[in-house]
Amino acid sequence: MSDIRIATAEDQLLLEKEARYCSYGDTVHYIEPPRIFSRCKGSYVWDTSDQAYLDLQMWYSAVNFGYANPRLNNALKQQIDALPQIASQYLHKGKIELSEMIAVDARNKFGLDGRVHFNVGGSQSIEDSLKVVRNASQGKSLMFAFEGGYHGRTLGASSITSSYRYRRRYGHFGERAHFIPFPYHFRGPKGMTKEEYGSHCVKQFARLFETEYNGVWDPKVGQCEYAAFYVEPIQGTGGYVIPPMNFYSELKHVLDQHGILLVVDEIQMGFYRTGKLWSIEHFDVKPDVIVFGKALTNGLNPLGGLWAREELINPGIFPPGSTHSTFASNPLGTAVGLEMFKMTSEFDYGAMVMNKGKYFLEGLKDLQKRYPIIGDVDGLGLALRCEICAPDGFTPDKATLDFMVEEGMKGDIEIDGTRLGLILDVGGYYKNVITLAPSLEISYQEIDLAIALLDRLLHRAMQR
């Protein structure tokens, strides 16, 4: 049982009200009692007792550019004074220019013409992508997705999310996924390099198309029963698993042979989390659909969307009214999104993220050398993982990571005379992975601080 204490009588009253009036359907209290926060800035949040916490998960990677980023906040404030609201059936400059920016970028990178469709968040945009895919495939409702994949908890999205617990009580409403093993090398077969294991996984997938009796392919007419493969290029909730660089190009070859669309979920890894606008750019493949959300507006105003190839989304095949949300393409969100693109284009933002990520990963590798309970560390840009295991360095140890999360939330780690807390996110197939998504604006000094705080927590875990 945690010995975290409620800081104030006001906190106690608020928690009593929460217990009485708030739905717990969208709430998970990872610590008891939970903290109540009052302000944020940069890489930090403060609770109602004014205790500071260094945040290494940044609202599940929604706040890539730091809390209360002055430039993005000002873009929102200016839009509020100009055109804060307009029905989505009407046009405004922000929607058109942001669509152009994303579509032109995709054409330059992938050589593909396409269009952008907005919605209010990641799960809703996944739902829209399912409409695009089903429409283009003449109503096929079966999809491929990965074990460990997470695409949201709306009805359609939960059907292609690998965790059965998200859909157990609700059943299926059309979509259904065939879940394929992801090349999770740390827990893969021994004796293979990372690249060999990637090729092995592709070959296992390709087996499904060898004969009609493998269940997905009719060779007589050359048609697959499945419309698309939904992928997170780097798994998010699955534990920030970084696949081998050869994996997606080999997978895409199989998909193209059999007329299966590649839908790339960039909701968590998009907008420079991995050092590129889209994480799929690292893998030299051309997506058919890209779904995005979260950090587009730095968490300031809900906005997500998708880009799709022209053949899939032009008005002739996807006409007006195909899907709709009252708040889609809202002017507050598009204003912040445009400012984010301008901000990240003014210097080599991607190189900055890659350099910081390399520095952070070196710190994690140093901790791994000193603590046998760290089984694996890896990263791409500032999407980093640290897998907590038993002393054998392999057996998953969720209990130890849970202990570290609670200790971090006590706010009692002393560094150079200052007491701090540390906010960690938990992911992975066994819920034993620290998924590190710090602010992309994090300083090198703050990275050193993060490593020092993790060091203290690991020491406590080993001593308990």
Coordinates of C-alpha atoms in Angstrom, one line a residue:
M1 CA 0.0 0.0 0.0
S2 CA 1.4 3.4 -1.0
D3 CA 2.2 5.9 1.7
I4 CA 1.5 8.8 -0.5
R5 CA -0.6 11.3 1.4
I6 CA -3.2 13.8 0.3
A7 CA -1.7 17.2 0.5
T8 CA -4.6 19.4 1.5
A9 CA -8.1 19.2 2.9
E10 CA -9.3 20.7 -0.4
D11 CA -7.8 17.7 -2.2
Q12 CA -9.7 15.4 0.1
L13 CA -12.9 17.1 -0.6
L14 CA -12.3 17.1 -4.3
L15 CA -11.6 13.3 -4.3
E16 CA -14.7 12.7 -2.3
K17 CA -16.7 14.6 -5.0
E18 CA -14.9 12.7 -7.8
A19 CA -15.9 9.4 -6.1
R20 CA -19.5 10.5 -6.1
Y21 CA -20.0 12.3 -9.3
C22 CA -17.4 11.4 -11.9
S23 CA -17.6 8.4 -14.3
Y24 CA -14.7 6.1 -13.8
G25 CA -15.1 4.9 -17.4
D26 CA -12.3 7.1 -18.6
T27 CA -10.3 7.1 -15.3
V28 CA -7.5 4.9 -14.0
H29 CA -6.0 5.7 -10.7
Y30 CA -2.5 4.3 -11.0
I31 CA -1.7 5.5 -7.4
E32 CA -3.9 5.8 -4.4
P33 CA -4.7 8.5 -3.5
P34 CA -4.3 10.2 -6.9
R35 CA -2.5 13.6 -7.1
I36 CA -4.5 16.7 -8.2
F37 CA -2.5 19.1 -10.4
S38 CA -2.8 22.8 -10.6
R39 CA -0.2 24.2 -13.1
C40 CA 2.3 23.2 -15.7
K41 CA 5.2 24.6 -17.7
G42 CA 7.9 23.1 -20.0
S43 CA 8.7 19.6 -18.7
Y44 CA 7.1 20.0 -15.3
V45 CA 3.7 19.9 -13.6
W46 CA 2.9 21.0 -10.1
D47 CA 0.3 19.6 -7.7
T48 CA -1.9 21.5 -5.4
S49 CA 0.9 21.6 -2.7
D50 CA 3.2 23.2 -5.3
Q51 CA 5.3 20.0 -5.5
A52 CA 7.1 19.9 -8.9
Y53 CA 7.2 16.7 -11.0
L54 CA 9.4 16.1 -14.0
D55 CA 7.1 14.6 -16.6
L56 CA 8.6 12.0 -18.9
Q57 CA 5.3 11.0 -20.6
M58 CA 3.8 14.4 -21.6
W59 CA 0.2 13.4 -21.7
Y60 CA 0.9 10.2 -23.7
S61 CA 3.0 12.2 -26.2
A62 CA 0.2 14.7 -26.8
V63 CA 2.4 17.6 -25.5
N64 CA 5.5 17.1 -27.6
F65 CA 6.4 20.7 -27.5
G66 CA 6.3 21.3 -23.8
Y67 CA 3.6 22.4 -21.4
A68 CA 2.3 25.9 -21.9
N69 CA 4.6 26.4 -25.0
P70 CA 4.4 30.2 -25.3
R71 CA 4.4 30.3 -29.1
L72 CA 1.6 27.7 -29.5
N73 CA -0.4 29.2 -26.6
N74 CA -0.2 32.6 -28.3
A75 CA -1.5 31.1 -31.6
L76 CA -4.5 29.8 -29.7
K77 CA -5.1 33.1 -28.0
Q78 CA -4.9 35.1 -31.3
Q79 CA -7.3 32.7 -32.9
I80 CA -9.8 33.1 -30.0
D81 CA -9.9 36.8 -30.7
A82 CA -10.3 36.4 -34.5
L83 CA -12.4 33.3 -35.5
P84 CA -12.8 31.0 -32.5
Q85 CA -15.8 29.1 -33.8
I86 CA -17.4 28.2 -37.1
A87 CA -19.5 25.2 -38.2
S88 CA -17.5 22.6 -40.0
Q89 CA -19.7 22.9 -43.1
Y90 CA -18.1 26.3 -43.7
L91 CA -14.6 27.0 -44.8
H92 CA -11.9 28.9 -43.0
K93 CA -8.3 29.7 -43.9
G94 CA -6.7 27.4 -41.2
K95 CA -8.4 24.2 -42.5
I96 CA -7.3 24.8 -46.1
E97 CA -3.8 25.8 -45.3
L98 CA -3.2 23.0 -42.8
S99 CA -4.5 20.5 -45.2
E100 CA -2.3 21.8 -47.9
M101 CA 0.8 21.7 -45.6
I102 CA 0.2 18.0 -44.7
A103 CA -0.7 17.0 -48.3
V104 CA 2.2 18.7 -49.9
D105 CA 4.6 17.3 -47.4
A106 CA 3.3 13.8 -48.1
R107 CA 3.7 14.4 -51.9
N108 CA 7.3 15.5 -51.4
K109 CA 8.2 12.6 -49.2
F110 CA 6.2 9.7 -50.7
G111 CA 5.6 11.0 -54.3
L112 CA 1.8 10.5 -53.7
D113 CA -1.1 12.9 -54.2
G114 CA -3.6 12.8 -51.4
R115 CA -6.1 14.7 -49.3
V116 CA -6.6 15.5 -45.6
H117 CA -9.7 14.9 -43.6
F118 CA -10.0 16.2 -40.0
N119 CA -11.8 15.0 -36.9
V120 CA -11.5 15.8 -33.2
G121 CA -9.0 13.1 -32.0
G122 CA -7.1 9.9 -32.7
S123 CA -9.8 7.3 -32.1
Q124 CA -12.3 9.3 -34.1
S125 CA -9.8 9.6 -37.0
I126 CA -9.2 5.8 -36.8
E127 CA -12.9 5.4 -37.3
D128 CA -12.9 7.7 -40.3
S129 CA -10.0 5.7 -41.7
L130 CA -12.0 2.5 -41.4
K131 CA -14.7 4.2 -43.5
V132 CA -12.2 5.2 -46.1
V133 CA -10.7 1.7 -46.2
R134 CA -14.0 -0.1 -46.3
N135 CA -15.4 2.2 -48.9
A136 CA -12.3 1.7 -51.2
S137 CA -12.4 -2.1 -50.7
Q138 CA -16.1 -2.4 -51.5
G139 CA -17.1 -3.0 -47.9
K140 CA -14.5 -5.4 -46.6
S141 CA -14.6 -5.3 -42.9
L142 CA -11.7 -7.5 -41.9
M143 CA -8.3 -5.9 -41.1
F144 CA -4.8 -7.1 -40.2
A145 CA -3.2 -5.5 -37.1
F146 CA -0.4 -6.3 -34.7
E147 CA -0.2 -8.1 -31.4
G148 CA 0.6 -5.3 -29.0
G149 CA -1.0 -2.7 -31.2
Y150 CA -3.3 0.1 -29.9
H151 CA -5.5 2.2 -32.1
G152 CA -8.1 3.5 -29.6
R153 CA -11.2 2.4 -27.7
T154 CA -14.1 3.5 -29.8
L155 CA -16.1 0.6 -31.2
G156 CA -14.3 0.3 -34.5
A157 CA -10.8 1.2 -33.1
S158 CA -11.1 -1.4 -30.3
S159 CA -11.8 -4.1 -32.8
I160 CA -8.3 -3.6 -34.3
T161 CA -6.6 -3.0 -30.9
S162 CA -5.0 -6.2 -29.7
S163 CA -6.3 -6.1 -26.1
Y164 CA -9.5 -8.1 -25.8
R165 CA -10.3 -6.4 -22.5
Y166 CA -11.1 -3.2 -24.4
R167 CA -13.9 -4.9 -26.3
R168 CA -14.9 -7.9 -24.2
R169 CA -18.1 -6.3 -22.9
Y170 CA -19.2 -4.7 -26.2
G171 CA -18.6 -7.2 -28.9
H172 CA -17.9 -6.4 -32.6
F173 CA -19.6 -4.0 -34.8
G174 CA -18.3 -4.9 -38.3
E175 CA -14.6 -4.6 -38.1
R176 CA -12.5 -7.5 -36.9
A177 CA -8.7 -7.9 -36.9
H178 CA -6.4 -10.8 -37.5
F179 CA -3.5 -10.1 -35.1
I180 CA 0.0 -10.7 -36.4
P181 CA 3.2 -11.0 -34.3
F182 CA 5.2 -7.8 -34.1
P183 CA 9.0 -8.1 -34.4
Y184 CA 9.7 -7.6 -30.7
H185 CA 13.3 -8.7 -30.9
F186 CA 14.0 -8.7 -27.1
R187 CA 11.4 -11.3 -26.6
G188 CA 11.8 -13.1 -30.0
P189 CA 13.6 -16.4 -30.7
K190 CA 17.2 -16.5 -29.7
G191 CA 19.9 -16.8 -32.3
M192 CA 18.5 -14.3 -34.8
T193 CA 19.7 -10.8 -35.4
K194 CA 17.1 -8.0 -35.2
E195 CA 17.0 -7.8 -39.0
E196 CA 16.7 -11.6 -39.4
Y197 CA 13.8 -11.7 -36.9
G198 CA 12.1 -8.9 -38.9
S199 CA 12.4 -11.0 -42.1
H200 CA 11.2 -14.1 -40.2
C201 CA 8.0 -12.3 -39.1
V202 CA 7.3 -11.1 -42.7
K203 CA 7.8 -14.7 -44.0
Q204 CA 5.4 -16.0 -41.4
F205 CA 2.8 -13.4 -42.5
A206 CA 3.4 -14.2 -46.2
R207 CA 2.5 -17.9 -45.4
L208 CA -1.1 -16.8 -45.1
F209 CA -1.2 -16.3 -48.9
E210 CA 0.5 -19.5 -50.0
T211 CA -2.8 -21.4 -50.6
E212 CA -6.5 -20.8 -50.2
Y213 CA -6.5 -23.1 -47.2
N214 CA -4.4 -20.6 -45.1
G215 CA -7.7 -18.7 -44.8
V216 CA -7.2 -15.2 -46.2
W217 CA -6.5 -15.5 -50.0
D218 CA -8.5 -16.7 -53.0
P219 CA -5.8 -17.4 -55.6
K220 CA -8.4 -18.1 -58.3
V221 CA -9.6 -14.5 -58.3
G222 CA -6.5 -12.9 -56.7
Q223 CA -8.5 -11.4 -53.8
C224 CA -7.7 -11.1 -50.1
E225 CA -10.5 -11.2 -47.5
Y226 CA -8.7 -8.5 -45.6
A227 CA -8.8 -4.8 -46.7
A228 CA -5.9 -3.2 -44.8
F229 CA -3.1 -3.7 -42.4
Y230 CA -3.1 -1.2 -39.5
V231 CA 0.3 -0.5 -38.0
E232 CA 1.9 1.7 -35.5
P233 CA 5.4 2.0 -37.0
I234 CA 6.7 2.0 -33.4
Q235 CA 4.3 0.4 -30.9
G236 CA 3.1 2.9 -28.3
T237 CA 1.1 1.2 -25.6
G238 CA 2.8 -2.0 -26.6
G239 CA 6.0 -0.6 -25.1
Y240 CA 7.7 1.6 -27.6
V241 CA 9.0 -1.4 -29.5
I242 CA 11.4 -0.4 -32.3
P243 CA 11.2 -2.8 -35.2
P244 CA 14.2 -3.6 -37.4
M245 CA 14.7 -1.1 -40.3
N246 CA 14.1 -3.8 -43.0
F247 CA 10.8 -4.9 -41.6
Y248 CA 8.2 -2.5 -43.1
S249 CA 9.7 -2.5 -46.6
E250 CA 9.5 -6.3 -46.7
L251 CA 6.0 -6.2 -45.2
K252 CA 4.8 -3.6 -47.7
H253 CA 6.1 -5.8 -50.6
V254 CA 3.7 -8.6 -49.4
L255 CA 0.8 -6.2 -49.0
D256 CA 1.2 -4.7 -52.4
Q257 CA 1.3 -8.2 -54.0
H258 CA -2.1 -8.9 -52.5
G259 CA -3.9 -5.6 -52.8
I260 CA -3.9 -4.8 -49.1
L261 CA -3.7 -1.2 -47.9
L262 CA -1.1 0.0 -45.4
V263 CA -2.7 2.3 -42.8
V264 CA -0.1 4.0 -40.6
D265 CA -1.2 5.1 -37.1
E266 CA 1.0 8.0 -36.2
I267 CA -1.3 9.3 -33.4
Q268 CA 1.4 8.7 -30.7
M269 CA 4.6 8.8 -32.7
G270 CA 3.8 11.6 -35.2
F271 CA 5.0 15.2 -35.1
Y272 CA 8.7 14.6 -34.5
R273 CA 8.5 12.2 -31.5
T274 CA 11.0 10.0 -33.4
G275 CA 12.9 12.8 -35.0
K276 CA 10.7 12.9 -38.2
L277 CA 7.3 14.3 -38.8
W278 CA 6.0 10.7 -39.3
S279 CA 7.8 7.7 -37.8
I280 CA 7.1 5.7 -40.9
E281 CA 9.6 7.9 -42.7
H282 CA 12.4 5.9 -41.0
F283 CA 11.5 2.8 -42.9
D284 CA 11.5 3.7 -46.6
V285 CA 7.9 2.7 -47.4
K286 CA 4.9 4.6 -48.9
P287 CA 1.8 4.5 -46.8
D288 CA -1.7 4.5 -48.2
V289 CA -3.3 6.2 -45.2
I290 CA -1.7 8.1 -42.3
V291 CA -3.8 8.8 -39.2
F292 CA -2.7 11.5 -36.8
G293 CA -3.8 13.3 -33.6
K294 CA -2.4 14.2 -30.2
A295 CA 0.6 16.5 -30.7
L296 CA -0.8 18.3 -33.8
T297 CA -2.1 20.9 -31.4
N298 CA 0.3 20.2 -28.5
G299 CA -2.8 19.1 -26.5
L300 CA -4.3 22.6 -26.6
N301 CA -7.4 21.9 -28.6
P302 CA -8.6 18.4 -29.8
L303 CA -7.8 17.9 -33.4
G304 CA -6.9 14.8 -35.3
G305 CA -7.3 13.5 -38.9
L306 CA -6.0 11.5 -41.7
W307 CA -4.2 11.8 -45.0
A308 CA -5.1 9.3 -47.7
R309 CA -4.0 8.7 -51.2
E310 CA -6.0 10.6 -53.8
E311 CA -7.5 7.3 -55.2
L312 CA -9.0 6.5 -51.8
I313 CA -10.4 9.9 -50.8
N314 CA -11.1 12.0 -53.8
P315 CA -14.7 13.4 -53.9
G316 CA -15.7 10.9 -56.5
I317 CA -15.1 7.9 -54.3
F318 CA -15.5 9.6 -50.8
P319 CA -18.2 12.2 -51.4
P320 CA -19.5 15.0 -49.1
G321 CA -21.2 13.6 -46.0
S322 CA -19.2 10.3 -46.0
T323 CA -18.3 11.1 -42.4
H324 CA -18.8 14.2 -40.2
S325 CA -18.1 15.7 -36.8
T326 CA -19.4 19.0 -35.5
F327 CA -16.0 20.0 -34.2
A328 CA -13.9 18.6 -37.1
S329 CA -11.3 21.1 -38.6
N330 CA -12.2 23.6 -35.8
P331 CA -10.3 26.9 -36.3
L332 CA -8.6 26.9 -32.8
G333 CA -7.0 23.5 -33.5
T334 CA -6.0 24.3 -37.1
A335 CA -4.4 27.6 -36.0
V336 CA -2.2 25.8 -33.4
G337 CA -1.4 23.1 -36.0
L338 CA -0.2 25.6 -38.5
E339 CA 1.9 27.4 -35.9
M340 CA 3.4 24.0 -34.9
F341 CA 4.5 23.4 -38.5
K342 CA 5.9 26.9 -38.8
M343 CA 7.8 26.5 -35.6
T344 CA 9.4 23.1 -36.5
S345 CA 10.4 24.3 -40.0
E346 CA 12.5 27.2 -38.8
F347 CA 15.5 25.0 -38.1
D348 CA 16.5 21.3 -38.3
Y349 CA 14.0 20.2 -35.6
G350 CA 14.4 16.6 -36.5
A351 CA 18.2 16.6 -36.0
M352 CA 17.7 18.3 -32.6
V353 CA 15.3 15.5 -31.5
M354 CA 17.6 12.8 -32.7
N355 CA 20.6 14.3 -30.9
K356 CA 18.7 14.6 -27.6
G357 CA 17.3 11.1 -28.1
K358 CA 20.8 9.7 -28.6
Y359 CA 22.0 11.5 -25.5
F360 CA 19.1 10.2 -23.4
L361 CA 19.5 6.6 -24.7
E362 CA 23.2 6.7 -23.7
G363 CA 22.1 7.6 -20.2
L364 CA 19.6 4.7 -20.1
K365 CA 22.3 2.3 -21.3
D366 CA 24.6 3.4 -18.5
L367 CA 21.8 2.7 -16.0
Q368 CA 21.3 -0.7 -17.7
K369 CA 25.0 -1.6 -17.0
R370 CA 24.5 -0.8 -13.3
Y371 CA 21.1 -2.3 -12.7
P372 CA 20.5 -5.9 -13.7
I373 CA 16.7 -5.4 -13.5
I374 CA 16.9 -3.4 -16.7
G375 CA 16.4 -6.0 -19.4
D376 CA 16.2 -3.8 -22.5
V377 CA 16.6 -0.2 -23.5
D378 CA 16.0 1.1 -26.9
G379 CA 14.8 4.3 -28.6
L380 CA 14.3 6.3 -31.8
G381 CA 14.5 10.0 -31.4
L382 CA 12.7 10.8 -28.1
A383 CA 10.6 7.7 -28.1
L384 CA 12.5 5.6 -25.6
R385 CA 11.9 2.3 -23.7
C386 CA 13.3 0.8 -20.5
E387 CA 12.1 -2.7 -19.7
I388 CA 12.0 -3.7 -16.1
C389 CA 12.7 -7.3 -15.3
A390 CA 13.6 -9.7 -12.6
P391 CA 17.3 -9.8 -11.6
D392 CA 17.8 -12.4 -14.5
G393 CA 17.3 -9.4 -16.9
F394 CA 14.5 -11.1 -18.8
T395 CA 11.5 -12.2 -16.7
P396 CA 8.9 -9.4 -16.8
D397 CA 8.5 -7.7 -13.4
K398 CA 5.4 -5.5 -13.4
A399 CA 5.4 -5.3 -9.6
T400 CA 8.8 -3.6 -9.5
L401 CA 7.8 -1.0 -12.1
D402 CA 4.6 -0.3 -10.2
F403 CA 6.7 0.3 -7.2
M404 CA 8.9 2.7 -9.1
V405 CA 5.9 4.6 -10.4
E406 CA 4.5 5.1 -6.9
E407 CA 7.8 6.1 -5.5
G408 CA 8.2 8.7 -8.3
M409 CA 4.8 10.2 -7.4
K410 CA 5.7 10.7 -3.8
G411 CA 7.6 13.9 -4.7
D412 CA 10.4 13.1 -2.2
I413 CA 13.4 12.4 -4.4
E414 CA 16.2 14.8 -3.4
I415 CA 18.5 16.1 -6.1
D416 CA 21.0 18.8 -5.2
G417 CA 18.8 19.9 -2.2
T418 CA 15.6 20.1 -4.2
R419 CA 12.7 17.6 -3.7
L420 CA 11.1 16.4 -6.9
G421 CA 8.7 13.9 -8.2
L422 CA 8.9 11.9 -11.5
I423 CA 6.0 11.0 -13.7
L424 CA 6.5 7.8 -15.6
D425 CA 4.2 6.0 -18.1
V426 CA 3.8 2.2 -18.1
G427 CA 3.4 0.1 -21.2
G428 CA 4.5 -3.1 -22.7
Y429 CA 2.9 -6.5 -23.3
Y430 CA 3.5 -7.4 -19.6
K431 CA 3.1 -3.8 -18.3
N432 CA 6.8 -3.8 -17.3
V433 CA 8.1 -1.2 -19.7
I434 CA 8.8 2.5 -18.9
T435 CA 7.7 4.2 -22.1
L436 CA 9.6 7.5 -22.1
A437 CA 8.1 10.4 -24.1
P438 CA 9.7 13.6 -22.7
S439 CA 9.1 17.0 -24.1
L440 CA 10.9 17.4 -27.4
E441 CA 12.0 20.8 -26.0
I442 CA 13.6 19.1 -23.0
S443 CA 17.1 20.5 -22.2
Y444 CA 20.2 18.4 -21.8
Q445 CA 20.3 19.5 -18.2
E446 CA 16.8 18.1 -17.7
I447 CA 17.8 14.8 -19.4
D448 CA 20.6 14.5 -16.9
L449 CA 18.1 15.2 -14.2
A450 CA 15.7 12.5 -15.6
I451 CA 18.6 10.0 -15.5
A452 CA 19.4 10.9 -12.0
L453 CA 15.8 10.6 -10.8
L454 CA 15.5 7.2 -12.6
D455 CA 18.8 6.2 -10.8
R456 CA 17.3 7.0 -7.4
L457 CA 14.1 5.0 -8.2
L458 CA 16.0 2.0 -9.5
H459 CA 18.2 2.1 -6.3
R460 CA 15.0 2.1 -4.1
A461 CA 13.6 -0.8 -6.1
M462 CA 16.8 -2.8 -5.7
Q463 CA 16.9 -2.1 -1.9
R464 CA 13.2 -2.8 -1.0

